[in-house]
PDB file of C-alpha atoms in Angstrom:
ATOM      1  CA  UNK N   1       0.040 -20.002   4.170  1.00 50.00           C
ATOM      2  CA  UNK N   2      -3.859 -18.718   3.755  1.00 47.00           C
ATOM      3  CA  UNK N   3      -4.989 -16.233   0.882  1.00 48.00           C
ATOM      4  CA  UNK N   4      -4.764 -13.008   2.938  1.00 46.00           C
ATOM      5  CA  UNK N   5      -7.944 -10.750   3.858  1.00 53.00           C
ATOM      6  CA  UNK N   6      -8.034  -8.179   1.027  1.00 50.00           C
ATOM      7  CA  UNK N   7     -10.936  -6.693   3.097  1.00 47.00           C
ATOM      8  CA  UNK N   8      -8.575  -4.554   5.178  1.00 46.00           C
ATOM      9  CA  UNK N   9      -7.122  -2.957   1.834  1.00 44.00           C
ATOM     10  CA  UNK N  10      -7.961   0.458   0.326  1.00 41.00           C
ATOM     11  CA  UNK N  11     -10.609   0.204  -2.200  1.00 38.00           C
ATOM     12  CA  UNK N  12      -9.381   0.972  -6.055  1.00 42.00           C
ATOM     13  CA  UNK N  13     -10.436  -0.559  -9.050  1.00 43.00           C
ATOM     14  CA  UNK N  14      -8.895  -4.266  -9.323  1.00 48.00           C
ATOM     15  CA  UNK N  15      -5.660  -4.073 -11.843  1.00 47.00           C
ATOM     16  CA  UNK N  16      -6.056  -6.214 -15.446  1.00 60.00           C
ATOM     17  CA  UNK N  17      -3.376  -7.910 -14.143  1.00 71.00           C
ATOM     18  CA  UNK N  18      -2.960 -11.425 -12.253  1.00 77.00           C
ATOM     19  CA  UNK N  19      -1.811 -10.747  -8.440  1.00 87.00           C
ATOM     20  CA  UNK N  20      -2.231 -11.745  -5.014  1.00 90.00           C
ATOM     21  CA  UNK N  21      -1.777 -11.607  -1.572  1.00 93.00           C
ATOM     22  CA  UNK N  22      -0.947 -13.976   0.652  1.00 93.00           C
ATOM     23  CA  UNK N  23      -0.185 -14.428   4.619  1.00 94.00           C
ATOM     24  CA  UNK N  24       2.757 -16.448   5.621  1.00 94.00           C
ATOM     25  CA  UNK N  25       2.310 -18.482   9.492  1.00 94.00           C
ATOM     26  CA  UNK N  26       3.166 -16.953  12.732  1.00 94.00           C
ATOM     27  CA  UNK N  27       6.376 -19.619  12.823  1.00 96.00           C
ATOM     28  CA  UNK N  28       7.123 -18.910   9.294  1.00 96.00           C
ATOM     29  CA  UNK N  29       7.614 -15.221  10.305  1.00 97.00           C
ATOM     30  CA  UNK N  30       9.711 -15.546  13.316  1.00 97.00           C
ATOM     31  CA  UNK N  31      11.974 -17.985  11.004  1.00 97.00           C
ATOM     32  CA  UNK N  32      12.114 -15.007   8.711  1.00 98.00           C
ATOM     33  CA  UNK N  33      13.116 -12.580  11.107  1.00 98.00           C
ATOM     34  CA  UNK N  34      15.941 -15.094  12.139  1.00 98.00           C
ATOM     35  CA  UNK N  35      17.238 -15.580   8.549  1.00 98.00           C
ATOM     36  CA  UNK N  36      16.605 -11.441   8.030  1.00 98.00           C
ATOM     37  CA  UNK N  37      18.510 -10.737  11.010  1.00 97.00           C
ATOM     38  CA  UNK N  38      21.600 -13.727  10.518  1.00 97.00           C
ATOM     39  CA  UNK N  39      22.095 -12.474   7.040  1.00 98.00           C
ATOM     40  CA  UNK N  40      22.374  -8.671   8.235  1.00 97.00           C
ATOM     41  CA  UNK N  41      25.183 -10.095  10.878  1.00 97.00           C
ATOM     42  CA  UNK N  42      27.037 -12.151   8.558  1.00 97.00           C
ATOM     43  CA  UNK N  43      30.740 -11.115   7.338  1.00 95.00           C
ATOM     44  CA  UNK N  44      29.801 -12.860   4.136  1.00 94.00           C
ATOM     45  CA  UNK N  45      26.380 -10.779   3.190  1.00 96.00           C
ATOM     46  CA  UNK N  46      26.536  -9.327  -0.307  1.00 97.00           C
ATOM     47  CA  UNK N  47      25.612  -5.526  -1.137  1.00 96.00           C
ATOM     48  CA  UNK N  48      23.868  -4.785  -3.596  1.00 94.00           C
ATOM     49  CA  UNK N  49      21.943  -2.155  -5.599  1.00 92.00           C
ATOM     50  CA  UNK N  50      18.801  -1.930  -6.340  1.00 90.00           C
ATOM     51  CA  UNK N  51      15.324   0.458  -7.028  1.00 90.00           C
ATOM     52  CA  UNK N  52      15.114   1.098  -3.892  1.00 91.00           C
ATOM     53  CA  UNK N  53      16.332   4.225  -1.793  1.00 92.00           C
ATOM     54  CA  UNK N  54      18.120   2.246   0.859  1.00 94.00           C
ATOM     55  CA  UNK N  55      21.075   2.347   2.546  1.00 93.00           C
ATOM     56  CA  UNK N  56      21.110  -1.636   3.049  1.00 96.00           C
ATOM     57  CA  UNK N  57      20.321  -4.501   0.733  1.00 97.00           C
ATOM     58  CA  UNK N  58      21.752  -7.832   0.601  1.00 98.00           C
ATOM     59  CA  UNK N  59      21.638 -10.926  -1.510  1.00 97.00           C
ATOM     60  CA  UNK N  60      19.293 -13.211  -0.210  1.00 97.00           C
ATOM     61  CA  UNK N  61      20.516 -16.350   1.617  1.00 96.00           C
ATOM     62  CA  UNK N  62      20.134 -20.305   0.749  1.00 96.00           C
ATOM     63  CA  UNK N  63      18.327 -20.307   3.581  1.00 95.00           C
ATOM     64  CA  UNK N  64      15.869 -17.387   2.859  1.00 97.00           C
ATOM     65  CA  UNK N  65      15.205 -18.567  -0.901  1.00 97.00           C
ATOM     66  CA  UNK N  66      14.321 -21.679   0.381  1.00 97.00           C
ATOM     67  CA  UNK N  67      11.970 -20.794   3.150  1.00 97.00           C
ATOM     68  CA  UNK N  68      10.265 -18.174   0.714  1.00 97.00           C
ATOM     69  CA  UNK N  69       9.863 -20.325  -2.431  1.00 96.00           C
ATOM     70  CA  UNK N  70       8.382 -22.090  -0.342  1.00 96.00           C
ATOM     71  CA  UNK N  71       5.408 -20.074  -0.317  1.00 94.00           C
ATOM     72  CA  UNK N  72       5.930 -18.075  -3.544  1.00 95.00           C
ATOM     73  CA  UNK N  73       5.842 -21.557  -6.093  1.00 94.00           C
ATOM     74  CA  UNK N  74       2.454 -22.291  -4.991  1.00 92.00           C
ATOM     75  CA  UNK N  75       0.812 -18.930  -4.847  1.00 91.00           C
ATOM     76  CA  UNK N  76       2.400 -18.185  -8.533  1.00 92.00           C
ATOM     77  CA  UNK N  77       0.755 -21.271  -9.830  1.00 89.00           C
ATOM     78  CA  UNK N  78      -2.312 -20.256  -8.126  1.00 87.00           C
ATOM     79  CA  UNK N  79      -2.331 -17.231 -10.057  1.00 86.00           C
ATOM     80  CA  UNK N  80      -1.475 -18.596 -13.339  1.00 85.00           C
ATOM     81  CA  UNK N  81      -2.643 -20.893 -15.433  1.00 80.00           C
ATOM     82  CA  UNK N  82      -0.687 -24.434 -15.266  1.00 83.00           C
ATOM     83  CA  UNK N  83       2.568 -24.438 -17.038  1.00 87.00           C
ATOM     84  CA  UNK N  84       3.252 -27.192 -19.915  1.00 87.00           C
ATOM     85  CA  UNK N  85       4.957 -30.034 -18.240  1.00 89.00           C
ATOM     86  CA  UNK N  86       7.853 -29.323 -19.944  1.00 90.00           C
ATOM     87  CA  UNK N  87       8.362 -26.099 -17.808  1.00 92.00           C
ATOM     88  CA  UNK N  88       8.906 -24.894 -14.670  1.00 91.00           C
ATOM     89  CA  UNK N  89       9.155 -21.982 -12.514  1.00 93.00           C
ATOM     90  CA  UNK N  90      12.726 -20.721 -11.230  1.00 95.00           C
ATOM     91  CA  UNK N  91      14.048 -18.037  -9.027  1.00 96.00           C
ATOM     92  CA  UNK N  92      15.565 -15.638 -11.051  1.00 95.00           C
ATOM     93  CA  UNK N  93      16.972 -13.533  -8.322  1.00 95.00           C
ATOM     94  CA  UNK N  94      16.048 -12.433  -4.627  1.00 96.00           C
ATOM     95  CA  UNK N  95      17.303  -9.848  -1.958  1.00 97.00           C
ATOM     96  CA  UNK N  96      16.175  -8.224   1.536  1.00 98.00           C
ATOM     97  CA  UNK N  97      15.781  -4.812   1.752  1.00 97.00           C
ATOM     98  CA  UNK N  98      16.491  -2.973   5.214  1.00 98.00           C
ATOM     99  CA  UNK N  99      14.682   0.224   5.184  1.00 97.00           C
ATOM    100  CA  UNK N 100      14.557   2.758   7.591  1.00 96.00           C
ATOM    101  CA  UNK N 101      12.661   5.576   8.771  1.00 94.00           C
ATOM    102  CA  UNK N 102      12.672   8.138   5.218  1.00 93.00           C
ATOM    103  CA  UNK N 103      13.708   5.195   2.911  1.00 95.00           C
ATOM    104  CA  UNK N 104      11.350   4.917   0.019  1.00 94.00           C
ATOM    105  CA  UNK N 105      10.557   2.892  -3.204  1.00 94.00           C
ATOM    106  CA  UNK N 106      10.092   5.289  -6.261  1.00 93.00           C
ATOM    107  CA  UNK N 107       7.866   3.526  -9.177  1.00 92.00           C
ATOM    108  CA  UNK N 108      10.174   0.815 -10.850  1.00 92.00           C
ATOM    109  CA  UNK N 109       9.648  -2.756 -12.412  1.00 88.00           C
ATOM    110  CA  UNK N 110      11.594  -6.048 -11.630  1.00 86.00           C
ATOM    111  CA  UNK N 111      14.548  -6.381 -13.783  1.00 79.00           C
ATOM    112  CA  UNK N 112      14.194  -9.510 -15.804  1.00 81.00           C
ATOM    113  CA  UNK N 113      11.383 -12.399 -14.608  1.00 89.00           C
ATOM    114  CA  UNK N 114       8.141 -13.087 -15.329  1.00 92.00           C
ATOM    115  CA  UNK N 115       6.640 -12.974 -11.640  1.00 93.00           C
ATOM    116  CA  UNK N 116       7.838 -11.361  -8.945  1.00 94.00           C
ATOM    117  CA  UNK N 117       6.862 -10.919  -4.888  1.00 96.00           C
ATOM    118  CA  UNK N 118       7.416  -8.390  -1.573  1.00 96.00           C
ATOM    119  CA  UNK N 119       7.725 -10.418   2.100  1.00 97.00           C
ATOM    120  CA  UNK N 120       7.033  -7.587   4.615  1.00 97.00           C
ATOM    121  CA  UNK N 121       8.860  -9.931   7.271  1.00 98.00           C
ATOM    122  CA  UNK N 122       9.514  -6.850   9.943  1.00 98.00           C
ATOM    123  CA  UNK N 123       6.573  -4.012  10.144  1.00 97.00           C
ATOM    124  CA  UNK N 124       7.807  -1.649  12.833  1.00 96.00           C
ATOM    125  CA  UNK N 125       4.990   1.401  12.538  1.00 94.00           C
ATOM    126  CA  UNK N 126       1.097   1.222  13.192  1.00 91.00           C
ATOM    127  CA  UNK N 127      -0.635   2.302  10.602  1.00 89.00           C
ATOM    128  CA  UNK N 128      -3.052   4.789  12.989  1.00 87.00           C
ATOM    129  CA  UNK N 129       0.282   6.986  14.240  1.00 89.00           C
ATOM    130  CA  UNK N 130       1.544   7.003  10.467  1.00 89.00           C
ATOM    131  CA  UNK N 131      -1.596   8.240   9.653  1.00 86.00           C
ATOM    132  CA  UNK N 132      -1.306  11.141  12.516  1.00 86.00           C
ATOM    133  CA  UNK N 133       2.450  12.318  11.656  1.00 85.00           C
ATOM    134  CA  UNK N 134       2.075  15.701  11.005  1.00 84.00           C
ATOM    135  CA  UNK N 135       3.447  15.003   7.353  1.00 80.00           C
ATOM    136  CA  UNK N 136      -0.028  13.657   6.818  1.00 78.00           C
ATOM    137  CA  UNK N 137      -2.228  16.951   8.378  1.00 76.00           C
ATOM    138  CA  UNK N 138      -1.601  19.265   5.533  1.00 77.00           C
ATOM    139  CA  UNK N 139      -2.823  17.238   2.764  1.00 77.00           C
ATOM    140  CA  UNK N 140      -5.860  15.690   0.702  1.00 74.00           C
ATOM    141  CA  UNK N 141      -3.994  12.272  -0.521  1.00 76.00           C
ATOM    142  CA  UNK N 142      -1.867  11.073   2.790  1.00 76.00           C
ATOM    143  CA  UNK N 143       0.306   8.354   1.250  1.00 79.00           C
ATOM    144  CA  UNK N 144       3.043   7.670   4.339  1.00 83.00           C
ATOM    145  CA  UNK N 145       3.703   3.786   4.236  1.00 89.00           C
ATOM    146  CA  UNK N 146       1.899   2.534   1.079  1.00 91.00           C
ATOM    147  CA  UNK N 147       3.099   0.310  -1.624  1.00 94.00           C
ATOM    148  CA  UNK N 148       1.509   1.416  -4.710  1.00 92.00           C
ATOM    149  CA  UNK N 149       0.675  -0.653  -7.707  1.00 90.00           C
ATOM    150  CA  UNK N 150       0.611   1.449 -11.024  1.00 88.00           C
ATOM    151  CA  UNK N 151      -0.912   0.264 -14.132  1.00 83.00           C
ATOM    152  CA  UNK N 152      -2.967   1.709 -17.369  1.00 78.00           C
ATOM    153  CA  UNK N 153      -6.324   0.050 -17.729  1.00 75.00           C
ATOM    154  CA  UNK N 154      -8.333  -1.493 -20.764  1.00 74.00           C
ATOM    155  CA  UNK N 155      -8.934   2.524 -21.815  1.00 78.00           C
ATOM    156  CA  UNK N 156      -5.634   3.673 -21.301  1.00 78.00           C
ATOM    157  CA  UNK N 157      -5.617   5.465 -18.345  1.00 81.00           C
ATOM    158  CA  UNK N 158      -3.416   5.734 -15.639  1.00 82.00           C
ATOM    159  CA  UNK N 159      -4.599   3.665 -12.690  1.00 81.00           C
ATOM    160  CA  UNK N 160      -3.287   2.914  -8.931  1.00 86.00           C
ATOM    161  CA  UNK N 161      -4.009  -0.269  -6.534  1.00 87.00           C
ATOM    162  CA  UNK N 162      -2.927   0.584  -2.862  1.00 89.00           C
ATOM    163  CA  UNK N 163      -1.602  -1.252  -0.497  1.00 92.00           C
ATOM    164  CA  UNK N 164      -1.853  -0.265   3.320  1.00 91.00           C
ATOM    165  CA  UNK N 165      -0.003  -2.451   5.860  1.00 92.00           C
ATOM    166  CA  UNK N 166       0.608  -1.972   9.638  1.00 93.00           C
ATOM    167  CA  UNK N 167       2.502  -4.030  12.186  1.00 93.00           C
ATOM    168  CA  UNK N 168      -0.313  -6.678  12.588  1.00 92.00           C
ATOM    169  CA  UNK N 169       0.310  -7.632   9.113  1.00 94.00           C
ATOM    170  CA  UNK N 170       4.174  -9.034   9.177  1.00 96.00           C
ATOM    171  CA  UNK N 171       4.489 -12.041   6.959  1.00 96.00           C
ATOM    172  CA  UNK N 172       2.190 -10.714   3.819  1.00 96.00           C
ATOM    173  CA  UNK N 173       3.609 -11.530   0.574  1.00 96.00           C
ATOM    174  CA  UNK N 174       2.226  -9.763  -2.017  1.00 94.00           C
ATOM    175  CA  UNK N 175       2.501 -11.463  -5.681  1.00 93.00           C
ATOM    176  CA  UNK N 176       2.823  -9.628  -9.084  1.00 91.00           C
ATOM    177  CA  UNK N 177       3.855  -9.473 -12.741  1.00 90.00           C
ATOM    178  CA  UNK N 178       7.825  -8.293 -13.503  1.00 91.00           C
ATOM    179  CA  UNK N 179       6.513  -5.488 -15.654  1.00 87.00           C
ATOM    180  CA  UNK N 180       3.855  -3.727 -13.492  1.00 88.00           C
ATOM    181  CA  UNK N 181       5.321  -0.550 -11.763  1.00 91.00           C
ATOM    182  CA  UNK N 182       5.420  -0.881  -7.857  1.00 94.00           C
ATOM    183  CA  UNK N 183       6.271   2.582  -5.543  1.00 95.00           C
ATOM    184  CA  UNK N 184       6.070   2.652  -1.882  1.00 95.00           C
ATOM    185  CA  UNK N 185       6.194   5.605   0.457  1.00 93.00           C
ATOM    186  CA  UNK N 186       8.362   6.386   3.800  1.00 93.00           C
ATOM    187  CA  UNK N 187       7.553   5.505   7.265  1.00 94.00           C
ATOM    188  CA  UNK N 188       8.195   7.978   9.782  1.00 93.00           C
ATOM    189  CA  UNK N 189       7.591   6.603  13.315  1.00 93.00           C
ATOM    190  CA  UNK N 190       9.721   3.557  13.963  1.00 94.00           C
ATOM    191  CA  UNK N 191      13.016   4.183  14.434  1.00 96.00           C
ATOM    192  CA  UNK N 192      13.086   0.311  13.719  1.00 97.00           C
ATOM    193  CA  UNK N 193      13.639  -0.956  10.151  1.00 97.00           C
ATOM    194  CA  UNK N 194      11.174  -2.215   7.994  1.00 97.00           C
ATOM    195  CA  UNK N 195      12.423  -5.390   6.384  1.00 98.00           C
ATOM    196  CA  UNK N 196      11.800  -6.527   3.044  1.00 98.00           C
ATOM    197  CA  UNK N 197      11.977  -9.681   0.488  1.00 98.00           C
ATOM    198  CA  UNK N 198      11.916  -8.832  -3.237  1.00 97.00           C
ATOM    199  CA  UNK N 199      12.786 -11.005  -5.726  1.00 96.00           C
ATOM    200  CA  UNK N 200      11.467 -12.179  -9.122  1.00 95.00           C
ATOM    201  CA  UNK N 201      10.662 -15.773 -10.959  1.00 96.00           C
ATOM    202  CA  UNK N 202      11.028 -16.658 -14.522  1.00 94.00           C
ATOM    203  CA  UNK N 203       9.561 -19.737 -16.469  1.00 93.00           C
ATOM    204  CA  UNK N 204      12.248 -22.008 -17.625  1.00 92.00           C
ATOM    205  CA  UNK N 205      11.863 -25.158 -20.194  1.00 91.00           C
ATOM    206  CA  UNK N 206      13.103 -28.225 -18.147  1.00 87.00           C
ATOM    207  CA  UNK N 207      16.123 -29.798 -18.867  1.00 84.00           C
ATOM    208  CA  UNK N 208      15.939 -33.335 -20.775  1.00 74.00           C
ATOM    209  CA  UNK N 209      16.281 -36.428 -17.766  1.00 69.00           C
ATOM    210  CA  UNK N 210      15.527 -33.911 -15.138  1.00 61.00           C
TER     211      UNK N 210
END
């Protein structure tokens, strides 16, 4: 996993708040997309509800949370300062979100945690023929496809980090605090789904002997 190119994002001011972005390997992804697609197959999935306007979401897998934690643990504690040794980080709770064409994220925070993280594991859309729907012709703020970071800075203003990703970038995880507000907008293209990882981490105090 590399610290991903924040070049290719839209520029905004930078959010008083610790996050990052990160890019997962090539084989990490197509592992992913296995786990993604085994868990969306099996008799045992579990619904569930969450912020998301979605007809599908599922409780992650064993095999998901440990792929992904993978990768989350050491971005998180590249973000934060180290934790006393008498703490650790946990997974609180995690799920996979299978969105499809119209499916949106209205602005929400993580229920419970400290940290939590988005794995774009399937990106079916280019960013270019988003960009070119005719939803986008008639207007001065085309927002089809981004994740939006909402947050009020040191004056007390209302301020937005956005996030634009396109097919090239499958396997971005994108790393945040619990209580900053997160929205992202509809594709239209891709009759595909776009599949997504949430979940959040909390800081526990380890147990005595362990």
């Amino acid at each position: 996993m590399s610290k991903y190119n924040e070049e290719r994002l839209i520029s905004a001011p930078v959010a008083p708040v610790p996050y990052g972005l990160y890019q997962v390997e090539k084989d990490d992804v197509r592992l992913l997309k296995l786990y993604t697609k085994q868990l969306k197959e099996s008799p045992q999935r579990v619904p569930i509800k969450t912020s998301a306007n979605v007809e599908e979401s599922y409780e992650s897998s064993n095999f998901l949370n440990d792929l992904v934690c993978s990768f989350v643990f050491p971005a998180v504690k590249s973000l934060i300062d180290e934790l006393p040794k008498t703490h650790r980080w946990r997974l609180l709770n995690s799920w996979v979100e299978y969105r499809k064409k119209g499916d949106m994220l209205p602005p929400s925070q993580m229920l419970g945690g400290d940290m939590s993280f988005m794995v774009w594991i399937n990106i079916p859309y280019d960013i270019e023929e988003e960009m070119s729907h005719p939803r986008n012709k008639n207007t001065h703020n085309p927002c089809v496809t981004k994740t939006q970071m909402l947050y009020t800075n040191p004056i007390g203003k209302m301020a937005v980090k956005e996030f634009v990703f396109s097919k090239a970038d499958e396997g971005v995880i994108m790393i945040h605090p619990s209580s900053v507000l997160l929205q992202s907008f509809p594709f239209y293209t891709s009759d595909e789904e776009c599949i997504i990882m949430r979940g959040s981490l909390t800081v526990e105090e380890i147990p005595v002997g362990k």
